[in-house]
Amino acid sequence: MQTHSSLSHRTRGISRYLVLTAFVPLFGYAATADTNSASTLEEAITQGKVSGSLRSMYYSTHNAYFAQGLNQDTISYGGFLKYETAPLDGFNLGVSGIFVRGINHGSASQTVSELGDNQTNIGEAWLQWRNDDFRITAGNQQLDIPFLGNYDWRITPMIYQAIDAEYGQGEDFIRATKVFRYKSWGSDRQQRYTAYGSDEKTNGMWSLGAGHHWDINDVHLNGVAWYENYNDYSDIFYTEGHAQWNQAPLQPDFGIQYLRGTGNGKDLAGPVNSQSIGWQLSVNLLSNLNWKVGYDYLANNASGHQYPLVTPYSHNASSGPYFAQPFFTSTQDLGNGNAWATSLNYSATEQVTVGTRYSWMDLKPANSNGSLRQSEYLVYGIYSFGGALKGLSLTDFVGVQTSPLYKKDFWQNRVALQYDF
């Protein structure tokens, strides 16, 4: 995968769970057009921008998610083609088509579900108006807000049918969003269901967020705060702040975060009365070697709860703002207790990046007699081609999860060959 930086600096907290912050956002957000303004409708169309991504992914899984003997090998290919008009009087629109196809898939039990279903449909379809620092986008679009971001590693992105308005730039912003429906990575249709299943329809969610930064002498401070209301599921308050010493040795970045979850309406995924608090330290050991360590404590105090934090659109998506996050599973789905993660990311050259990550989930699932004591060991490599092959990349993530609660270890290898244009 290419090293895009399509997540804005202000939302660093929602994607810190892995070095994938730089690599996973593969499909540009609605507000990324860089075309010049047009003066006529004809110019708006002819001066538009075409972009796309083609990728093939191979998953090899053994004892999938600790199910003994469940071994799967699946390869699929797909991608998207997107067109955006040039702005005319502040307005522009975008539309994309998405597709996924499998190669020699076996039975459903032998096929990795993330890559199993074929897709052919419209992906994004939005209209946007921008005036200086104000932007409003309506339609099917990608979002980059906590627990609704597209930082999962699949072939097609999560897309939301939403109205998204924002004032500001970079770390200083105010943002309001209303989501009506969403398309998961495993579907090509917008639906009123959530990642928890299709038994109950929902009226979606709405959120308010704000961020600001301060520079005091040599210290750069920034913070965000979000409130998210998921109809009949949960309410989430999330805040995160960072202090960065960019002129100091090792350029340390220290962050803290706090999450509060409460029930909403029917509590369709179980009662919620949770609190989470965490910290993270990031330092540059060398100019091209970064080390991070992070910790989170999670507690759901509701009687009969199922999940520490209910996140309807990022359940089982290996995504979210938690500092301590495994790659193959999601912290907010695993249980109450302590979560740790540490990683090393080395940019060997402009084309080669390698790294390793370890996470420790000392978390107790609901109705469990003990902690998972889950360890995940992960190594990865990314090669981005240059010259005539610029835009082509090869990526491999391989890891294992272990837990004394299960008889066999869970192994998975994910390989992606991708071309962006």
Short mmCIF file of C-alpha atoms in Angstrom, two decimals:
data_model
loop_
_atom_site.label_atom_id
_atom_site.label_comp_id
_atom_site.label_asym_id
_atom_site.label_seq_id
_atom_site.Cartn_x
_atom_site.Cartn_y
_atom_site.Cartn_z
CA MET A 1 0.00 0.00 0.00
CA GLN A 2 1.18 3.51 -0.66
CA THR A 3 2.05 5.85 2.15
CA HIS A 4 -0.86 8.24 1.82
CA SER A 5 -1.50 10.79 4.57
CA SER A 6 -5.20 11.12 3.84
CA LEU A 7 -6.19 11.17 7.50
CA SER A 8 -5.92 14.77 8.66
CA HIS A 9 -3.47 15.67 11.42
CA ARG A 10 -6.32 16.57 13.74
CA THR A 11 -7.61 12.97 13.80
CA ARG A 12 -4.33 11.27 14.70
CA GLY A 13 -5.95 9.74 17.77
CA ILE A 14 -8.50 7.69 15.85
CA SER A 15 -5.83 5.78 13.94
CA ARG A 16 -2.91 5.41 16.32
CA TYR A 17 -3.49 1.72 16.82
CA LEU A 18 -0.80 0.86 14.26
CA VAL A 19 1.64 2.31 11.77
CA LEU A 20 -1.27 1.73 9.38
CA THR A 21 -2.23 5.33 10.08
CA ALA A 22 0.00 6.11 7.13
CA PHE A 23 -0.92 3.19 4.92
CA VAL A 24 -4.51 2.02 5.42
CA PRO A 25 -6.63 5.01 4.23
CA LEU A 26 -6.63 3.89 0.60
CA PHE A 27 -9.71 5.63 -0.72
CA GLY A 28 -9.66 9.45 -0.73
CA TYR A 29 -12.22 11.32 1.34
CA ALA A 30 -14.86 13.53 -0.22
CA ALA A 31 -13.00 16.75 0.47
CA THR A 32 -9.74 15.83 -1.24
CA ALA A 33 -10.23 17.28 -4.70
CA ASP A 34 -7.28 19.41 -5.80
CA THR A 35 -8.66 20.63 -9.11
CA ASN A 36 -8.80 24.34 -9.96
CA SER A 37 -12.09 26.21 -9.83
CA ALA A 38 -14.15 26.26 -13.02
CA SER A 39 -16.07 29.20 -14.45
CA THR A 40 -18.56 27.20 -16.52
CA LEU A 41 -20.36 23.88 -16.20
CA GLU A 42 -18.39 22.55 -19.15
CA GLU A 43 -15.10 23.42 -17.44
CA ALA A 44 -16.31 21.82 -14.20
CA ILE A 45 -16.80 18.54 -16.06
CA THR A 46 -13.77 18.61 -18.35
CA GLN A 47 -11.37 19.80 -15.64
CA GLY A 48 -12.51 17.10 -13.21
CA LYS A 49 -10.25 14.56 -11.57
CA VAL A 50 -10.15 10.78 -12.15
CA SER A 51 -8.51 8.51 -9.60
CA GLY A 52 -8.64 4.86 -8.69
CA SER A 53 -7.12 1.88 -6.95
CA LEU A 54 -6.78 -1.76 -8.00
CA ARG A 55 -5.73 -4.34 -5.46
CA SER A 56 -5.49 -8.03 -4.85
CA MET A 57 -5.52 -9.41 -1.31
CA TYR A 58 -4.60 -12.85 0.04
CA TYR A 59 -5.51 -13.97 3.55
CA SER A 60 -4.14 -17.18 5.04
CA THR A 61 -5.70 -17.96 8.42
CA HIS A 62 -5.15 -20.90 10.76
CA ASN A 63 -7.35 -21.56 13.79
CA ALA A 64 -9.23 -18.41 12.80
CA TYR A 65 -10.00 -16.30 15.86
CA PHE A 66 -9.08 -19.30 18.05
CA ALA A 67 -11.60 -21.67 16.41
CA GLN A 68 -9.55 -24.88 16.44
CA GLY A 69 -9.12 -26.41 12.99
CA LEU A 70 -10.72 -23.49 11.13
CA ASN A 71 -8.12 -22.91 8.41
CA GLN A 72 -8.83 -20.60 5.48
CA ASP A 73 -6.94 -19.42 2.41
CA THR A 74 -8.69 -16.77 0.34
CA ILE A 75 -7.67 -14.47 -2.50
CA SER A 76 -9.80 -11.72 -4.03
CA TYR A 77 -9.25 -8.67 -6.20
CA GLY A 78 -11.10 -5.42 -6.71
CA GLY A 79 -10.94 -1.71 -6.18
CA PHE A 80 -12.61 1.50 -7.28
CA LEU A 81 -12.72 4.14 -10.00
CA LYS A 82 -13.65 7.68 -8.92
CA TYR A 83 -14.48 10.92 -10.70
CA GLU A 84 -14.72 14.39 -9.10
CA THR A 85 -15.76 17.55 -10.90
CA ALA A 86 -13.82 20.76 -10.55
CA PRO A 87 -15.46 23.28 -8.15
CA LEU A 88 -18.02 25.64 -9.71
CA ASP A 89 -19.22 28.48 -7.47
CA GLY A 90 -18.00 26.40 -4.54
CA PHE A 91 -19.91 23.25 -5.59
CA ASN A 92 -18.43 20.00 -6.79
CA LEU A 93 -19.58 16.39 -6.86
CA GLY A 94 -17.95 12.99 -6.82
CA VAL A 95 -18.95 9.46 -7.68
CA SER A 96 -17.13 6.14 -7.62
CA GLY A 97 -17.78 2.57 -8.64
CA ILE A 98 -16.54 -0.33 -6.52
CA PHE A 99 -16.06 -4.02 -7.27
CA VAL A 100 -14.71 -7.20 -5.63
CA ARG A 101 -14.23 -10.63 -7.20
CA GLY A 102 -12.98 -13.88 -5.67
CA ILE A 103 -10.45 -16.26 -7.19
CA ASN A 104 -11.25 -19.97 -6.82
CA HIS A 105 -13.12 -19.59 -3.56
CA GLY A 106 -14.09 -22.76 -1.71
CA SER A 107 -17.00 -23.35 0.63
CA ALA A 108 -18.21 -20.58 2.93
CA SER A 109 -16.48 -22.16 5.93
CA GLN A 110 -13.17 -22.25 4.05
CA THR A 111 -13.42 -18.64 2.84
CA VAL A 112 -12.31 -15.62 4.86
CA SER A 113 -15.51 -13.59 5.24
CA GLU A 114 -13.74 -10.25 4.72
CA LEU A 115 -12.96 -11.29 1.14
CA GLY A 116 -15.83 -13.68 0.48
CA ASP A 117 -18.66 -11.77 -1.18
CA ASN A 118 -18.51 -10.30 -4.68
CA GLN A 119 -19.44 -6.63 -4.99
CA THR A 120 -20.44 -4.41 -7.91
CA ASN A 121 -22.09 -1.09 -7.18
CA ILE A 122 -21.83 2.65 -6.76
CA GLY A 123 -19.52 3.53 -3.89
CA GLU A 124 -19.31 7.24 -3.15
CA ALA A 125 -21.90 9.66 -4.54
CA TRP A 126 -21.80 13.09 -2.92
CA LEU A 127 -22.35 16.80 -3.48
CA GLN A 128 -20.10 19.28 -1.69
CA TRP A 129 -20.09 23.03 -1.17
CA ARG A 130 -17.05 24.87 0.14
CA ASN A 131 -16.54 28.53 1.03
CA ASP A 132 -13.19 29.44 2.57
CA ASP A 133 -12.95 27.40 5.81
CA PHE A 134 -16.51 26.05 5.69
CA ARG A 135 -17.44 22.78 3.97
CA ILE A 136 -20.60 20.71 3.82
CA THR A 137 -20.83 17.33 2.06
CA ALA A 138 -24.04 15.36 1.54
CA GLY A 139 -24.45 11.86 0.14
CA ASN A 140 -22.55 8.57 0.22
CA GLN A 141 -19.07 9.38 1.47
CA GLN A 142 -16.15 8.27 3.59
CA LEU A 143 -15.70 9.75 7.05
CA ASP A 144 -12.62 10.26 9.21
CA ILE A 145 -14.13 10.70 12.67
CA PRO A 146 -13.67 8.40 15.71
CA PHE A 147 -15.16 4.93 15.26
CA LEU A 148 -16.40 5.84 11.76
CA GLY A 149 -13.07 6.09 9.95
CA ASN A 150 -11.92 4.03 6.98
CA TYR A 151 -8.74 2.70 8.56
CA ASP A 152 -9.58 -0.96 8.29
CA TRP A 153 -7.62 -3.19 5.87
CA ARG A 154 -10.02 -4.51 3.23
CA ILE A 155 -10.59 -4.16 -0.52
CA THR A 156 -13.54 -1.76 -0.45
CA PRO A 157 -14.01 1.04 2.09
CA MET A 158 -16.68 1.73 4.67
CA ILE A 159 -19.02 4.35 3.18
CA TYR A 160 -21.66 6.35 5.03
CA GLN A 161 -24.83 8.00 3.75
CA ALA A 162 -24.45 11.23 5.67
CA ILE A 163 -24.46 15.00 5.90
CA ASP A 164 -21.08 16.21 7.14
CA ALA A 165 -20.34 19.90 7.91
CA GLU A 166 -17.07 21.37 9.11
CA TYR A 167 -15.62 24.79 9.82
CA GLY A 168 -11.88 25.24 10.26
CA GLN A 169 -8.61 23.81 9.07
CA GLY A 170 -6.14 21.24 10.33
CA GLU A 171 -6.12 20.93 14.12
CA ASP A 172 -8.57 23.80 14.64
CA PHE A 173 -12.09 22.81 13.63
CA ILE A 174 -15.74 22.38 14.56
CA ARG A 175 -17.59 19.51 12.89
CA ALA A 176 -21.15 18.14 12.87
CA THR A 177 -22.21 14.90 11.18
CA LYS A 178 -25.46 13.01 10.73
CA VAL A 179 -25.31 9.41 9.45
CA PHE A 180 -28.42 7.75 8.04
CA ARG A 181 -27.05 4.49 6.61
CA TYR A 182 -23.73 2.78 6.08
CA LYS A 183 -21.99 0.26 3.81
CA SER A 184 -19.60 -2.10 5.54
CA TRP A 185 -16.43 -3.49 3.94
CA GLY A 186 -18.28 -6.77 3.28
CA SER A 187 -21.22 -5.28 1.39
CA ASP A 188 -21.91 -3.07 -1.61
CA ARG A 189 -25.21 -1.66 -0.31
CA GLN A 190 -26.17 1.18 2.01
CA GLN A 191 -28.28 -0.20 4.86
CA ARG A 192 -29.88 0.90 8.13
CA TYR A 193 -28.23 -1.93 10.04
CA THR A 194 -24.94 -1.86 11.96
CA ALA A 195 -21.89 -4.09 12.31
CA TYR A 196 -23.63 -5.89 15.18
CA GLY A 197 -26.00 -7.56 12.71
CA SER A 198 -29.13 -7.16 10.60
CA ASP A 199 -31.77 -8.08 13.18
CA GLU A 200 -32.60 -4.49 14.11
CA LYS A 201 -32.77 -1.37 11.98
CA THR A 202 -31.44 1.90 13.36
CA ASN A 203 -31.89 5.59 12.62
CA GLY A 204 -28.13 5.97 12.41
CA MET A 205 -26.08 8.36 14.49
CA TRP A 206 -25.03 11.97 14.86
CA SER A 207 -21.88 13.53 16.24
CA LEU A 208 -20.28 16.83 17.22
CA GLY A 209 -16.54 17.33 17.37
CA ALA A 210 -14.02 20.11 17.91
CA GLY A 211 -10.28 20.47 18.00
CA HIS A 212 -7.71 23.16 18.80
CA HIS A 213 -3.96 23.59 19.10
CA TRP A 214 -1.62 25.80 21.09
CA ASP A 215 2.11 26.51 20.72
CA ILE A 216 3.79 27.41 24.02
CA ASN A 217 7.51 28.05 23.60
CA ASP A 218 8.85 24.82 22.06
CA VAL A 219 5.85 22.69 23.05
CA HIS A 220 3.06 21.98 20.57
CA LEU A 221 -0.26 21.12 22.25
CA ASN A 222 -3.37 19.83 20.50
CA GLY A 223 -6.61 18.25 21.58
CA VAL A 224 -9.95 16.97 20.29
CA ALA A 225 -13.33 16.27 21.88
CA TRP A 226 -16.22 14.30 20.33
CA TYR A 227 -19.76 13.40 21.31
CA GLU A 228 -21.41 10.60 19.31
CA ASN A 229 -25.04 9.46 19.61
CA TYR A 230 -25.84 6.01 18.16
CA ASN A 231 -29.59 5.48 18.01
CA ASP A 232 -30.70 2.59 20.28
CA TYR A 233 -27.10 1.55 20.93
CA SER A 234 -24.89 3.95 22.87
CA ASP A 235 -23.62 7.46 23.49
CA ILE A 236 -19.86 8.01 23.40
CA PHE A 237 -17.84 10.95 24.69
CA TYR A 238 -14.22 10.84 23.56
CA THR A 239 -11.39 13.30 24.18
CA GLU A 240 -7.67 13.13 23.47
CA GLY A 241 -4.75 15.51 23.90
CA HIS A 242 -1.08 15.54 22.92
CA ALA A 243 2.05 17.43 23.87
CA GLN A 244 4.88 17.37 21.34
CA TRP A 245 8.46 18.52 21.80
CA ASN A 246 9.59 18.67 18.16
CA GLN A 247 12.87 20.47 18.93
CA ALA A 248 13.91 18.18 21.79
CA PRO A 249 16.04 15.03 21.46
CA LEU A 250 13.93 12.06 20.33
CA GLN A 251 11.04 14.46 19.55
CA PRO A 252 8.75 12.94 22.20
CA ASP A 253 4.97 13.01 21.79
CA PHE A 254 2.92 12.23 24.90
CA GLY A 255 -0.82 11.66 24.60
CA ILE A 256 -3.70 10.96 26.95
CA GLN A 257 -7.26 9.91 26.14
CA TYR A 258 -10.58 9.38 27.91
CA LEU A 259 -13.72 7.63 26.67
CA ARG A 260 -17.13 7.48 28.34
CA GLY A 261 -19.89 5.22 27.05
CA THR A 262 -23.53 5.10 28.17
CA GLY A 263 -26.63 3.31 26.92
CA ASN A 264 -29.06 4.70 24.36
CA GLY A 265 -32.68 3.67 23.83
CA LYS A 266 -33.09 -0.09 23.42
CA ASP A 267 -29.41 -0.91 24.14
CA LEU A 268 -29.48 -3.35 21.22
CA ALA A 269 -25.88 -4.53 21.79
CA GLY A 270 -26.26 -4.73 25.57
CA PRO A 271 -26.19 -2.20 28.43
CA VAL A 272 -23.32 0.28 28.52
CA ASN A 273 -21.86 2.20 31.45
CA SER A 274 -18.19 2.29 30.55
CA GLN A 275 -15.09 4.37 31.09
CA SER A 276 -11.69 4.08 29.44
CA ILE A 277 -8.50 6.00 30.08
CA GLY A 278 -5.15 5.68 28.34
CA TRP A 279 -1.78 7.17 27.59
CA GLN A 280 0.80 6.86 24.82
CA LEU A 281 4.43 7.84 24.34
CA SER A 282 6.01 8.12 20.90
CA VAL A 283 9.69 8.91 20.28
CA ASN A 284 11.95 8.96 17.23
CA LEU A 285 14.94 6.84 18.17
CA LEU A 286 16.46 7.75 14.80
CA SER A 287 15.25 10.04 12.05
CA ASN A 288 13.60 7.04 10.40
CA LEU A 289 12.92 4.77 13.43
CA ASN A 290 9.84 5.42 15.58
CA TRP A 291 8.94 3.65 18.82
CA LYS A 292 5.54 3.80 20.53
CA VAL A 293 4.13 2.38 23.73
CA GLY A 294 0.52 2.76 24.79
CA TYR A 295 -1.84 1.69 27.56
CA ASP A 296 -5.63 1.69 28.06
CA TYR A 297 -7.84 0.68 30.95
CA LEU A 298 -11.41 -0.34 30.04
CA ALA A 299 -14.35 -0.90 32.40
CA ASN A 300 -18.04 -1.43 31.65
CA ASN A 301 -19.91 -1.26 34.95
CA ALA A 302 -23.34 -2.08 33.51
CA SER A 303 -24.94 -5.29 34.73
CA GLY A 304 -25.16 -7.93 32.00
CA HIS A 305 -22.98 -6.03 29.55
CA GLN A 306 -21.54 -7.75 26.47
CA TYR A 307 -18.90 -5.28 25.25
CA PRO A 308 -16.70 -2.80 27.16
CA LEU A 309 -17.70 -0.11 24.65
CA VAL A 310 -20.49 -0.37 22.06
CA THR A 311 -19.28 0.94 18.66
CA PRO A 312 -21.95 0.04 16.06
CA TYR A 313 -19.93 0.85 12.93
CA SER A 314 -16.49 -0.42 13.96
CA HIS A 315 -17.37 -3.66 15.73
CA ASN A 316 -14.91 -6.40 14.65
CA ALA A 317 -13.18 -3.93 12.34
CA SER A 318 -9.81 -3.66 14.14
CA SER A 319 -10.29 0.08 14.36
CA GLY A 320 -10.81 2.87 16.82
CA PRO A 321 -8.90 5.48 18.81
CA TYR A 322 -7.57 3.20 21.56
CA PHE A 323 -3.82 3.56 22.01
CA ALA A 324 -3.51 -0.17 22.80
CA GLN A 325 -4.99 -2.02 19.81
CA PRO A 326 -4.24 -5.42 18.27
CA PHE A 327 -4.15 -5.74 14.49
CA PHE A 328 -6.44 -8.75 14.04
CA THR A 329 -9.07 -7.92 16.70
CA SER A 330 -10.62 -4.82 18.31
CA THR A 331 -9.86 -3.75 21.88
CA GLN A 332 -13.39 -2.49 22.49
CA ASP A 333 -14.80 -5.97 21.70
CA LEU A 334 -12.54 -8.05 23.95
CA GLY A 335 -13.38 -7.27 27.59
CA ASN A 336 -12.67 -5.19 30.69
CA GLY A 337 -9.20 -4.66 32.10
CA ASN A 338 -5.77 -3.56 30.94
CA ALA A 339 -4.49 -3.31 27.37
CA TRP A 340 -0.91 -2.62 26.30
CA ALA A 341 0.77 -2.19 22.92
CA THR A 342 4.23 -1.29 21.69
CA SER A 343 5.62 -0.96 18.18
CA LEU A 344 8.71 -0.15 16.13
CA ASN A 345 8.41 1.31 12.63
CA TYR A 346 11.52 1.67 10.46
CA SER A 347 11.54 3.53 7.14
CA ALA A 348 14.63 1.91 5.66
CA THR A 349 14.39 3.83 2.38
CA GLU A 350 11.77 5.87 0.56
CA GLN A 351 10.50 2.60 -0.85
CA VAL A 352 10.93 0.13 2.03
CA THR A 353 9.21 0.19 5.42
CA VAL A 354 9.37 -2.61 7.98
CA GLY A 355 8.09 -2.92 11.51
CA THR A 356 6.96 -5.03 14.39
CA ARG A 357 4.27 -4.75 17.04
CA TYR A 358 3.34 -6.50 20.27
CA SER A 359 0.05 -6.12 22.15
CA TRP A 360 -1.03 -7.61 25.49
CA MET A 361 -4.77 -7.80 26.19
CA ASP A 362 -5.20 -8.51 29.91
CA LEU A 363 -8.95 -8.23 29.37
CA LYS A 364 -11.82 -10.22 30.87
CA PRO A 365 -14.77 -10.88 28.54
CA ALA A 366 -18.31 -10.71 29.91
CA ASN A 367 -19.35 -13.90 31.72
CA SER A 368 -15.75 -15.18 31.65
CA ASN A 369 -13.97 -16.71 34.62
CA GLY A 370 -10.63 -15.19 33.70
CA SER A 371 -8.62 -12.83 31.57
CA LEU A 372 -7.86 -13.49 27.92
CA ARG A 373 -4.18 -12.81 28.56
CA GLN A 374 -3.95 -12.46 24.81
CA SER A 375 -0.63 -11.68 23.18
CA GLU A 376 -0.33 -10.64 19.55
CA TYR A 377 3.03 -10.70 17.77
CA LEU A 378 3.07 -8.91 14.42
CA VAL A 379 5.70 -8.17 11.77
CA TYR A 380 5.13 -6.35 8.49
CA GLY A 381 6.88 -5.06 5.41
CA ILE A 382 5.87 -2.59 2.72
CA TYR A 383 7.59 -2.01 -0.62
CA SER A 384 6.51 0.90 -2.82
CA PHE A 385 7.76 0.74 -6.39
CA GLY A 386 9.18 3.77 -8.14
CA GLY A 387 9.86 4.99 -11.65
CA ALA A 388 7.49 3.62 -14.28
CA LEU A 389 5.83 1.47 -11.58
CA LYS A 390 5.08 4.39 -9.25
CA GLY A 391 1.76 3.74 -7.52
CA LEU A 392 2.36 -0.01 -7.25
CA SER A 393 3.07 -1.48 -3.81
CA LEU A 394 3.41 -4.84 -2.11
CA THR A 395 2.53 -5.30 1.56
CA ASP A 396 2.71 -8.26 3.95
CA PHE A 397 1.43 -8.41 7.54
CA VAL A 398 1.89 -11.68 9.42
CA GLY A 399 1.15 -12.38 13.05
CA VAL A 400 -0.04 -14.74 15.74
CA GLN A 401 -2.34 -14.36 18.72
CA THR A 402 -1.95 -16.58 21.77
CA SER A 403 -4.17 -17.04 24.84
CA PRO A 404 -4.21 -19.71 27.57
CA LEU A 405 -8.02 -19.76 27.29
CA TYR A 406 -7.71 -21.51 23.90
CA LYS A 407 -6.02 -24.74 22.86
CA LYS A 408 -4.49 -23.51 19.61
CA ASP A 409 -2.86 -20.25 18.52
CA PHE A 410 -4.50 -18.03 15.93
CA TRP A 411 -2.24 -17.29 12.93
CA GLN A 412 -2.92 -14.99 10.01
CA ASN A 413 -0.96 -13.68 7.03
CA ARG A 414 -2.30 -10.80 4.90
CA VAL A 415 -0.68 -9.92 1.58
CA ALA A 416 -1.77 -7.04 -0.66
CA LEU A 417 -0.66 -6.04 -4.14
CA GLN A 418 -2.03 -2.62 -5.01
CA TYR A 419 -1.85 -0.04 -7.77
CA ASP A 420 -3.09 3.51 -7.16
CA PHE A 421 -3.56 6.03 -9.94
#
